[in-house]
């Protein structure tokens, strides 16, 4: 019988290099809850399990540092990395989007942002997408009322609109590619359902395999859910796959959490030594 991770890793190898994206996933999911700083050697040990060359990892780390996502501290010949201040707000918003339950207190209204031409529009685009905003027209962004507006879009003109009439619903339909997001959720479930089934049968994953599976699970789920505006249930199709995908992701995550944390206990290092224990926050991820 094939190893439960072999299909997922083979799929990863067929895709364009995403080493930098996996680094960001690892920081958000596993390193930030353990103090935020990690030795480069810990990262190299993880990527070795994916058969990704150390030189590729070093190049990705340099690019992330140059782009302002990470900072590096040298202690002797060893390098230690942590998230830079620049990315923390975006990072925290993404973390809530991935792990927290969808909001249930929708007011029936939507936030409408108008952003003029020039540098502000370009600088705010990615931050708004990551915050859950959709765009029906250039310079126009929409999200359910109550979604925090990222700092990059603080200068936008802000309005509130209703989605109860036909014109409001057409606005929503033009703002988010829901069919494409639904297809991405279905692909995610097809990729990870065999792993869920293997774990349900009692598959005995090593600590290293559990950590690898956990990071790849969140890597693939993050790519879909951060493009999902998490619209109120009343505005979604009855067969919307986002709910089932979240349940699948949460079930696998909980099964992998203990052994994957044991791998970090043994191999995770920062400039002071072993990584500190994870916060209780981990146990609350993917709660209903």
PDB file of C-alpha atoms in Angstrom:
ATOM      1  CA  UNK A   1       0.000   0.000   0.000  1.00  0.00           C
ATOM      2  CA  UNK A   2       1.303   3.491  -0.916  1.00  0.00           C
ATOM      3  CA  UNK A   3       2.426   5.768   1.881  1.00  0.00           C
ATOM      4  CA  UNK A   4      -0.425   8.157   2.875  1.00  0.00           C
ATOM      5  CA  UNK A   5       1.695  11.190   1.948  1.00  0.00           C
ATOM      6  CA  UNK A   6       3.181   9.965  -1.331  1.00  0.00           C
ATOM      7  CA  UNK A   7       0.360  11.221  -3.558  1.00  0.00           C
ATOM      8  CA  UNK A   8       0.313  14.654  -1.924  1.00  0.00           C
ATOM      9  CA  UNK A   9       4.093  15.078  -2.209  1.00  0.00           C
ATOM     10  CA  UNK A  10       4.044  13.876  -5.826  1.00  0.00           C
ATOM     11  CA  UNK A  11       1.401  16.509  -6.609  1.00  0.00           C
ATOM     12  CA  UNK A  12       3.521  19.188  -4.933  1.00  0.00           C
ATOM     13  CA  UNK A  13       6.532  18.223  -7.070  1.00  0.00           C
ATOM     14  CA  UNK A  14       4.495  18.605 -10.275  1.00  0.00           C
ATOM     15  CA  UNK A  15       3.654  22.218  -9.432  1.00  0.00           C
ATOM     16  CA  UNK A  16       5.864  25.290  -9.905  1.00  0.00           C
ATOM     17  CA  UNK A  17       8.176  25.848  -6.959  1.00  0.00           C
ATOM     18  CA  UNK A  18       6.256  27.123  -3.924  1.00  0.00           C
ATOM     19  CA  UNK A  19       9.041  26.918  -1.376  1.00  0.00           C
ATOM     20  CA  UNK A  20       8.532  30.480  -0.157  1.00  0.00           C
ATOM     21  CA  UNK A  21       4.791  29.943   0.249  1.00  0.00           C
ATOM     22  CA  UNK A  22       5.398  26.768   2.272  1.00  0.00           C
ATOM     23  CA  UNK A  23       7.845  28.697   4.498  1.00  0.00           C
ATOM     24  CA  UNK A  24       5.119  31.257   5.209  1.00  0.00           C
ATOM     25  CA  UNK A  25       2.655  28.449   5.974  1.00  0.00           C
ATOM     26  CA  UNK A  26       5.129  26.848   8.385  1.00  0.00           C
ATOM     27  CA  UNK A  27       5.715  30.131  10.218  1.00  0.00           C
ATOM     28  CA  UNK A  28       2.019  30.897  10.605  1.00  0.00           C
ATOM     29  CA  UNK A  29       0.943  27.412  11.551  1.00  0.00           C
ATOM     30  CA  UNK A  30       3.820  26.124  13.665  1.00  0.00           C
ATOM     31  CA  UNK A  31       6.531  28.684  14.440  1.00  0.00           C
ATOM     32  CA  UNK A  32       4.569  31.765  15.537  1.00  0.00           C
ATOM     33  CA  UNK A  33       2.724  29.784  18.266  1.00  0.00           C
ATOM     34  CA  UNK A  34       6.152  28.698  19.565  1.00  0.00           C
ATOM     35  CA  UNK A  35       7.683  32.121  19.966  1.00  0.00           C
ATOM     36  CA  UNK A  36       8.082  33.182  16.338  1.00  0.00           C
ATOM     37  CA  UNK A  37      11.795  32.566  15.762  1.00  0.00           C
ATOM     38  CA  UNK A  38      13.390  29.454  14.245  1.00  0.00           C
ATOM     39  CA  UNK A  39      16.839  28.240  13.225  1.00  0.00           C
ATOM     40  CA  UNK A  40      17.449  27.802   9.519  1.00  0.00           C
ATOM     41  CA  UNK A  41      18.553  24.239  10.248  1.00  0.00           C
ATOM     42  CA  UNK A  42      15.056  23.357  11.474  1.00  0.00           C
ATOM     43  CA  UNK A  43      13.611  24.598   8.202  1.00  0.00           C
ATOM     44  CA  UNK A  44      16.187  22.646   6.197  1.00  0.00           C
ATOM     45  CA  UNK A  45      15.345  19.446   8.100  1.00  0.00           C
ATOM     46  CA  UNK A  46      11.667  19.876   7.238  1.00  0.00           C
ATOM     47  CA  UNK A  47      12.258  20.602   3.552  1.00  0.00           C
ATOM     48  CA  UNK A  48      14.550  17.609   3.283  1.00  0.00           C
ATOM     49  CA  UNK A  49      11.445  15.455   3.863  1.00  0.00           C
ATOM     50  CA  UNK A  50       9.972  17.047   0.711  1.00  0.00           C
ATOM     51  CA  UNK A  51      13.181  16.400  -1.242  1.00  0.00           C
ATOM     52  CA  UNK A  52      13.682  20.155  -1.692  1.00  0.00           C
ATOM     53  CA  UNK A  53      17.338  21.119  -1.943  1.00  0.00           C
ATOM     54  CA  UNK A  54      18.908  23.252   0.801  1.00  0.00           C
ATOM     55  CA  UNK A  55      20.042  25.797  -1.794  1.00  0.00           C
ATOM     56  CA  UNK A  56      16.450  26.306  -2.946  1.00  0.00           C
ATOM     57  CA  UNK A  57      15.369  26.879   0.659  1.00  0.00           C
ATOM     58  CA  UNK A  58      18.186  29.365   1.326  1.00  0.00           C
ATOM     59  CA  UNK A  59      17.254  31.295  -1.819  1.00  0.00           C
ATOM     60  CA  UNK A  60      13.588  31.400  -0.772  1.00  0.00           C
ATOM     61  CA  UNK A  61      14.534  32.666   2.702  1.00  0.00           C
ATOM     62  CA  UNK A  62      16.699  35.414   1.197  1.00  0.00           C
ATOM     63  CA  UNK A  63      13.845  36.532  -1.060  1.00  0.00           C
ATOM     64  CA  UNK A  64      11.340  36.572   1.789  1.00  0.00           C
ATOM     65  CA  UNK A  65      13.748  38.671   3.852  1.00  0.00           C
ATOM     66  CA  UNK A  66      14.401  41.035   0.924  1.00  0.00           C
ATOM     67  CA  UNK A  67      10.636  41.423   0.381  1.00  0.00           C
ATOM     68  CA  UNK A  68      10.123  42.378   4.031  1.00  0.00           C
ATOM     69  CA  UNK A  69       8.343  39.215   5.211  1.00  0.00           C
ATOM     70  CA  UNK A  70      11.129  37.910   7.438  1.00  0.00           C
ATOM     71  CA  UNK A  71      14.047  39.267   9.429  1.00  0.00           C
ATOM     72  CA  UNK A  72      17.277  37.365   9.966  1.00  0.00           C
ATOM     73  CA  UNK A  73      19.528  37.316  13.036  1.00  0.00           C
ATOM     74  CA  UNK A  74      23.001  35.809  12.911  1.00  0.00           C
ATOM     75  CA  UNK A  75      24.436  34.121  16.003  1.00  0.00           C
ATOM     76  CA  UNK A  76      27.895  32.916  15.110  1.00  0.00           C
ATOM     77  CA  UNK A  77      27.496  30.926  11.912  1.00  0.00           C
ATOM     78  CA  UNK A  78      23.820  30.170  12.533  1.00  0.00           C
ATOM     79  CA  UNK A  79      20.896  32.093  11.047  1.00  0.00           C
ATOM     80  CA  UNK A  80      17.556  32.544  12.816  1.00  0.00           C
ATOM     81  CA  UNK A  81      14.418  33.946  11.193  1.00  0.00           C
ATOM     82  CA  UNK A  82      11.216  35.547  12.444  1.00  0.00           C
ATOM     83  CA  UNK A  83       8.325  37.432  10.867  1.00  0.00           C
ATOM     84  CA  UNK A  84       9.014  41.075  10.079  1.00  0.00           C
ATOM     85  CA  UNK A  85       6.730  43.797  11.428  1.00  0.00           C
ATOM     86  CA  UNK A  86       5.542  44.600   7.903  1.00  0.00           C
ATOM     87  CA  UNK A  87       3.680  41.345   7.453  1.00  0.00           C
ATOM     88  CA  UNK A  88       2.210  40.809  10.896  1.00  0.00           C
ATOM     89  CA  UNK A  89      -1.135  42.528  10.365  1.00  0.00           C
ATOM     90  CA  UNK A  90      -1.710  40.650   7.113  1.00  0.00           C
ATOM     91  CA  UNK A  91      -0.489  37.473   8.799  1.00  0.00           C
ATOM     92  CA  UNK A  92      -2.856  37.815  11.756  1.00  0.00           C
ATOM     93  CA  UNK A  93      -5.831  38.444   9.467  1.00  0.00           C
ATOM     94  CA  UNK A  94      -4.928  35.370   7.409  1.00  0.00           C
ATOM     95  CA  UNK A  95      -4.620  33.267  10.573  1.00  0.00           C
ATOM     96  CA  UNK A  96      -8.159  34.209  11.662  1.00  0.00           C
ATOM     97  CA  UNK A  97      -9.440  33.481   8.160  1.00  0.00           C
ATOM     98  CA  UNK A  98      -7.906  29.994   8.125  1.00  0.00           C
ATOM     99  CA  UNK A  99      -8.618  28.677  11.628  1.00  0.00           C
ATOM    100  CA  UNK A 100     -11.576  30.586  13.086  1.00  0.00           C
ATOM    101  CA  UNK A 101     -15.192  29.589  12.375  1.00  0.00           C
ATOM    102  CA  UNK A 102     -16.959  31.746   9.777  1.00  0.00           C
ATOM    103  CA  UNK A 103     -18.704  34.772  11.306  1.00  0.00           C
ATOM    104  CA  UNK A 104     -22.355  34.158  12.175  1.00  0.00           C
ATOM    105  CA  UNK A 105     -23.494  37.657  13.130  1.00  0.00           C
ATOM    106  CA  UNK A 106     -23.933  39.116   9.648  1.00  0.00           C
ATOM    107  CA  UNK A 107     -26.027  42.294   9.571  1.00  0.00           C
ATOM    108  CA  UNK A 108     -27.255  41.908   5.975  1.00  0.00           C
ATOM    109  CA  UNK A 109     -25.049  44.752   4.812  1.00  0.00           C
ATOM    110  CA  UNK A 110     -21.734  45.019   2.980  1.00  0.00           C
ATOM    111  CA  UNK A 111     -18.720  47.267   3.174  1.00  0.00           C
ATOM    112  CA  UNK A 112     -17.954  49.047  -0.107  1.00  0.00           C
ATOM    113  CA  UNK A 113     -14.514  50.637  -0.579  1.00  0.00           C
ATOM    114  CA  UNK A 114     -13.621  53.051  -3.366  1.00  0.00           C
ATOM    115  CA  UNK A 115      -9.901  53.435  -4.059  1.00  0.00           C
ATOM    116  CA  UNK A 116      -8.554  56.002  -6.518  1.00  0.00           C
ATOM    117  CA  UNK A 117      -5.903  55.565  -9.190  1.00  0.00           C
ATOM    118  CA  UNK A 118      -2.226  55.549  -8.332  1.00  0.00           C
ATOM    119  CA  UNK A 119       0.025  53.867  -5.822  1.00  0.00           C
ATOM    120  CA  UNK A 120      -2.692  53.333  -3.210  1.00  0.00           C
ATOM    121  CA  UNK A 121      -4.632  50.994  -5.489  1.00  0.00           C
ATOM    122  CA  UNK A 122      -1.625  48.792  -6.227  1.00  0.00           C
ATOM    123  CA  UNK A 123      -0.412  48.701  -2.623  1.00  0.00           C
ATOM    124  CA  UNK A 124      -3.809  47.756  -1.214  1.00  0.00           C
ATOM    125  CA  UNK A 125      -4.858  45.101  -3.753  1.00  0.00           C
ATOM    126  CA  UNK A 126      -3.173  42.057  -2.193  1.00  0.00           C
ATOM    127  CA  UNK A 127      -3.970  43.136   1.370  1.00  0.00           C
ATOM    128  CA  UNK A 128      -7.665  43.523   0.506  1.00  0.00           C
ATOM    129  CA  UNK A 129      -7.818  40.124  -1.171  1.00  0.00           C
ATOM    130  CA  UNK A 130      -6.170  38.494   1.829  1.00  0.00           C
ATOM    131  CA  UNK A 131      -8.664  40.236   4.129  1.00  0.00           C
ATOM    132  CA  UNK A 132     -11.590  38.691   2.219  1.00  0.00           C
ATOM    133  CA  UNK A 133     -12.606  41.569  -0.061  1.00  0.00           C
ATOM    134  CA  UNK A 134     -13.769  40.986  -3.631  1.00  0.00           C
ATOM    135  CA  UNK A 135     -13.561  43.399  -6.541  1.00  0.00           C
ATOM    136  CA  UNK A 136     -16.354  43.754  -9.144  1.00  0.00           C
ATOM    137  CA  UNK A 137     -14.626  46.708 -10.872  1.00  0.00           C
ATOM    138  CA  UNK A 138     -11.156  48.288 -10.773  1.00  0.00           C
ATOM    139  CA  UNK A 139     -10.821  50.342  -7.610  1.00  0.00           C
ATOM    140  CA  UNK A 140     -14.043  48.961  -6.064  1.00  0.00           C
ATOM    141  CA  UNK A 141     -13.871  46.405  -3.212  1.00  0.00           C
ATOM    142  CA  UNK A 142     -16.661  44.635  -1.295  1.00  0.00           C
ATOM    143  CA  UNK A 143     -16.831  42.518   1.882  1.00  0.00           C
ATOM    144  CA  UNK A 144     -19.480  41.612   4.472  1.00  0.00           C
ATOM    145  CA  UNK A 145     -19.898  44.487   6.917  1.00  0.00           C
ATOM    146  CA  UNK A 146     -17.636  44.048   9.919  1.00  0.00           C
ATOM    147  CA  UNK A 147     -14.632  42.639   8.040  1.00  0.00           C
ATOM    148  CA  UNK A 148     -11.590  44.656   9.203  1.00  0.00           C
ATOM    149  CA  UNK A 149     -10.197  47.008   6.561  1.00  0.00           C
ATOM    150  CA  UNK A 150      -6.422  46.508   6.206  1.00  0.00           C
ATOM    151  CA  UNK A 151      -4.114  49.401   6.950  1.00  0.00           C
ATOM    152  CA  UNK A 152      -3.051  49.568   3.297  1.00  0.00           C
ATOM    153  CA  UNK A 153      -6.610  50.646   2.372  1.00  0.00           C
ATOM    154  CA  UNK A 154      -7.189  53.039   5.273  1.00  0.00           C
ATOM    155  CA  UNK A 155      -7.525  56.000   2.889  1.00  0.00           C
ATOM    156  CA  UNK A 156     -10.369  54.465   0.864  1.00  0.00           C
ATOM    157  CA  UNK A 157     -13.846  55.984   0.679  1.00  0.00           C
ATOM    158  CA  UNK A 158     -16.087  53.671   2.747  1.00  0.00           C
ATOM    159  CA  UNK A 159     -19.794  53.075   2.176  1.00  0.00           C
ATOM    160  CA  UNK A 160     -22.326  50.503   3.353  1.00  0.00           C
ATOM    161  CA  UNK A 161     -24.642  48.760   0.895  1.00  0.00           C
ATOM    162  CA  UNK A 162     -27.454  46.220   1.223  1.00  0.00           C
ATOM    163  CA  UNK A 163     -27.369  42.848  -0.551  1.00  0.00           C
ATOM    164  CA  UNK A 164     -31.070  42.183  -0.156  1.00  0.00           C
ATOM    165  CA  UNK A 165     -32.166  43.408  -3.590  1.00  0.00           C
ATOM    166  CA  UNK A 166     -31.246  42.026  -7.013  1.00  0.00           C
ATOM    167  CA  UNK A 167     -28.687  44.732  -7.767  1.00  0.00           C
ATOM    168  CA  UNK A 168     -26.885  43.986  -4.511  1.00  0.00           C
ATOM    169  CA  UNK A 169     -26.765  40.280  -5.284  1.00  0.00           C
ATOM    170  CA  UNK A 170     -25.436  40.984  -8.773  1.00  0.00           C
ATOM    171  CA  UNK A 171     -22.712  43.074  -7.139  1.00  0.00           C
ATOM    172  CA  UNK A 172     -21.729  40.091  -4.996  1.00  0.00           C
ATOM    173  CA  UNK A 173     -21.779  37.732  -7.956  1.00  0.00           C
ATOM    174  CA  UNK A 174     -19.385  40.001  -9.838  1.00  0.00           C
ATOM    175  CA  UNK A 175     -17.067  40.445  -6.853  1.00  0.00           C
ATOM    176  CA  UNK A 176     -15.998  36.847  -6.168  1.00  0.00           C
ATOM    177  CA  UNK A 177     -15.306  33.902  -8.518  1.00  0.00           C
ATOM    178  CA  UNK A 178     -17.364  31.517  -6.381  1.00  0.00           C
ATOM    179  CA  UNK A 179     -17.441  28.747  -9.000  1.00  0.00           C
ATOM    180  CA  UNK A 180     -13.634  28.756  -9.220  1.00  0.00           C
ATOM    181  CA  UNK A 181     -13.365  28.737  -5.420  1.00  0.00           C
ATOM    182  CA  UNK A 182     -15.829  25.842  -5.204  1.00  0.00           C
ATOM    183  CA  UNK A 183     -13.754  23.863  -7.721  1.00  0.00           C
ATOM    184  CA  UNK A 184     -10.609  24.559  -5.676  1.00  0.00           C
ATOM    185  CA  UNK A 185     -12.321  23.271  -2.512  1.00  0.00           C
ATOM    186  CA  UNK A 186     -13.368  20.074  -4.333  1.00  0.00           C
ATOM    187  CA  UNK A 187      -9.800  19.553  -5.554  1.00  0.00           C
ATOM    188  CA  UNK A 188      -8.498  20.063  -2.010  1.00  0.00           C
ATOM    189  CA  UNK A 189     -10.902  17.445  -0.667  1.00  0.00           C
ATOM    190  CA  UNK A 190      -9.981  14.972  -3.407  1.00  0.00           C
ATOM    191  CA  UNK A 191      -6.295  15.426  -2.529  1.00  0.00           C
ATOM    192  CA  UNK A 192      -6.663  14.979   1.242  1.00  0.00           C
ATOM    193  CA  UNK A 193      -9.578  12.546   1.622  1.00  0.00           C
ATOM    194  CA  UNK A 194      -7.217   9.531   1.226  1.00  0.00           C
ATOM    195  CA  UNK A 195      -5.097  10.875   4.090  1.00  0.00           C
ATOM    196  CA  UNK A 196      -8.186  11.280   6.285  1.00  0.00           C
ATOM    197  CA  UNK A 197      -9.245   7.716   5.466  1.00  0.00           C
ATOM    198  CA  UNK A 198      -5.748   6.399   6.250  1.00  0.00           C
ATOM    199  CA  UNK A 199      -5.719   8.168   9.619  1.00  0.00           C
ATOM    200  CA  UNK A 200      -9.207   6.818  10.393  1.00  0.00           C
ATOM    201  CA  UNK A 201      -7.900   3.313   9.699  1.00  0.00           C
ATOM    202  CA  UNK A 202      -5.123   3.897  12.227  1.00  0.00           C
ATOM    203  CA  UNK A 203      -2.248   4.652   9.856  1.00  0.00           C
ATOM    204  CA  UNK A 204       0.927   4.939  11.903  1.00  0.00           C
ATOM    205  CA  UNK A 205       2.675   8.115  10.739  1.00  0.00           C
ATOM    206  CA  UNK A 206       6.054   8.997  12.161  1.00  0.00           C
ATOM    207  CA  UNK A 207       6.413  12.347  13.938  1.00  0.00           C
ATOM    208  CA  UNK A 208       8.258  13.703  10.885  1.00  0.00           C
ATOM    209  CA  UNK A 209       5.515  12.503   8.518  1.00  0.00           C
ATOM    210  CA  UNK A 210       2.835  13.993  10.775  1.00  0.00           C
ATOM    211  CA  UNK A 211       4.558  17.375  10.731  1.00  0.00           C
ATOM    212  CA  UNK A 212       5.013  17.230   6.947  1.00  0.00           C
ATOM    213  CA  UNK A 213       1.361  16.258   6.479  1.00  0.00           C
ATOM    214  CA  UNK A 214       0.189  19.065   8.769  1.00  0.00           C
ATOM    215  CA  UNK A 215       2.147  21.768   6.943  1.00  0.00           C
ATOM    216  CA  UNK A 216       1.068  20.559   3.491  1.00  0.00           C
ATOM    217  CA  UNK A 217      -2.556  20.321   4.672  1.00  0.00           C
ATOM    218  CA  UNK A 218      -2.550  23.976   5.727  1.00  0.00           C
ATOM    219  CA  UNK A 219      -0.475  25.001   2.697  1.00  0.00           C
ATOM    220  CA  UNK A 220      -3.131  23.670   0.321  1.00  0.00           C
ATOM    221  CA  UNK A 221      -6.109  24.760   2.423  1.00  0.00           C
ATOM    222  CA  UNK A 222      -4.694  28.265   2.857  1.00  0.00           C
ATOM    223  CA  UNK A 223      -4.416  28.685  -0.899  1.00  0.00           C
ATOM    224  CA  UNK A 224      -8.179  28.165  -1.222  1.00  0.00           C
ATOM    225  CA  UNK A 225      -9.653  29.669   1.919  1.00  0.00           C
ATOM    226  CA  UNK A 226      -7.792  32.991   1.638  1.00  0.00           C
ATOM    227  CA  UNK A 227      -9.590  33.517  -1.679  1.00  0.00           C
ATOM    228  CA  UNK A 228     -12.941  32.660  -0.075  1.00  0.00           C
ATOM    229  CA  UNK A 229     -14.764  35.743   1.262  1.00  0.00           C
ATOM    230  CA  UNK A 230     -16.548  33.534   3.842  1.00  0.00           C
ATOM    231  CA  UNK A 231     -19.894  34.969   2.804  1.00  0.00           C
ATOM    232  CA  UNK A 232     -22.902  34.484   5.079  1.00  0.00           C
ATOM    233  CA  UNK A 233     -24.532  31.086   4.573  1.00  0.00           C
ATOM    234  CA  UNK A 234     -27.737  32.667   3.300  1.00  0.00           C
ATOM    235  CA  UNK A 235     -25.845  34.029   0.265  1.00  0.00           C
ATOM    236  CA  UNK A 236     -24.095  30.754  -0.638  1.00  0.00           C
ATOM    237  CA  UNK A 237     -25.336  27.862  -2.810  1.00  0.00           C
ATOM    238  CA  UNK A 238     -26.931  25.012  -0.853  1.00  0.00           C
ATOM    239  CA  UNK A 239     -24.184  22.623  -1.965  1.00  0.00           C
ATOM    240  CA  UNK A 240     -21.312  25.012  -1.157  1.00  0.00           C
ATOM    241  CA  UNK A 241     -18.222  22.787  -0.549  1.00  0.00           C
ATOM    242  CA  UNK A 242     -16.406  25.229   1.740  1.00  0.00           C
ATOM    243  CA  UNK A 243     -18.166  23.864   4.812  1.00  0.00           C
ATOM    244  CA  UNK A 244     -17.218  20.242   4.067  1.00  0.00           C
ATOM    245  CA  UNK A 245     -13.649  21.236   3.205  1.00  0.00           C
ATOM    246  CA  UNK A 246     -13.240  22.994   6.552  1.00  0.00           C
ATOM    247  CA  UNK A 247     -14.587  19.964   8.419  1.00  0.00           C
ATOM    248  CA  UNK A 248     -12.179  17.676   6.541  1.00  0.00           C
ATOM    249  CA  UNK A 249      -9.232  19.982   7.202  1.00  0.00           C
ATOM    250  CA  UNK A 250     -10.095  20.259  10.899  1.00  0.00           C
ATOM    251  CA  UNK A 251     -10.464  16.493  11.344  1.00  0.00           C
ATOM    252  CA  UNK A 252      -7.072  15.784   9.761  1.00  0.00           C
ATOM    253  CA  UNK A 253      -5.415  18.676  11.612  1.00  0.00           C
ATOM    254  CA  UNK A 254      -6.555  17.440  15.015  1.00  0.00           C
ATOM    255  CA  UNK A 255      -5.316  13.913  14.234  1.00  0.00           C
ATOM    256  CA  UNK A 256      -1.877  15.232  13.246  1.00  0.00           C
ATOM    257  CA  UNK A 257      -1.424  17.874  15.938  1.00  0.00           C
ATOM    258  CA  UNK A 258       0.080  15.841  18.796  1.00  0.00           C
ATOM    259  CA  UNK A 259       2.701  13.868  16.805  1.00  0.00           C
ATOM    260  CA  UNK A 260       3.620  16.902  14.695  1.00  0.00           C
ATOM    261  CA  UNK A 261       4.214  18.971  17.837  1.00  0.00           C
ATOM    262  CA  UNK A 262       6.424  16.153  19.139  1.00  0.00           C
ATOM    263  CA  UNK A 263       8.573  16.520  16.023  1.00  0.00           C
ATOM    264  CA  UNK A 264       8.977  20.227  16.813  1.00  0.00           C
ATOM    265  CA  UNK A 265       9.792  19.380  20.428  1.00  0.00           C
ATOM    266  CA  UNK A 266      12.711  17.272  19.201  1.00  0.00           C
ATOM    267  CA  UNK A 267      13.922  19.306  16.223  1.00  0.00           C
ATOM    268  CA  UNK A 268      12.698  22.895  16.628  1.00  0.00           C
ATOM    269  CA  UNK A 269      15.403  25.344  17.696  1.00  0.00           C
ATOM    270  CA  UNK A 270      15.715  29.096  18.082  1.00  0.00           C
ATOM    271  CA  UNK A 271      18.578  31.322  19.234  1.00  0.00           C
ATOM    272  CA  UNK A 272      17.936  30.374  22.879  1.00  0.00           C
ATOM    273  CA  UNK A 273      17.717  26.617  22.338  1.00  0.00           C
ATOM    274  CA  UNK A 274      14.629  24.403  22.054  1.00  0.00           C
ATOM    275  CA  UNK A 275      11.441  26.113  20.906  1.00  0.00           C
ATOM    276  CA  UNK A 276       9.089  27.029  23.769  1.00  0.00           C
ATOM    277  CA  UNK A 277       5.851  25.027  24.086  1.00  0.00           C
ATOM    278  CA  UNK A 278       2.984  26.006  21.837  1.00  0.00           C
ATOM    279  CA  UNK A 279       0.247  28.228  23.175  1.00  0.00           C
ATOM    280  CA  UNK A 280      -3.172  26.760  23.987  1.00  0.00           C
ATOM    281  CA  UNK A 281      -4.329  28.515  20.819  1.00  0.00           C
ATOM    282  CA  UNK A 282      -3.452  25.418  18.784  1.00  0.00           C
ATOM    283  CA  UNK A 283      -6.087  23.329  20.536  1.00  0.00           C
ATOM    284  CA  UNK A 284      -8.817  25.827  19.623  1.00  0.00           C
ATOM    285  CA  UNK A 285      -8.093  25.823  15.891  1.00  0.00           C
ATOM    286  CA  UNK A 286     -10.916  24.590  13.673  1.00  0.00           C
ATOM    287  CA  UNK A 287     -13.451  24.602  16.485  1.00  0.00           C
ATOM    288  CA  UNK A 288     -17.070  24.622  15.320  1.00  0.00           C
TER     289      UNK A 288
END
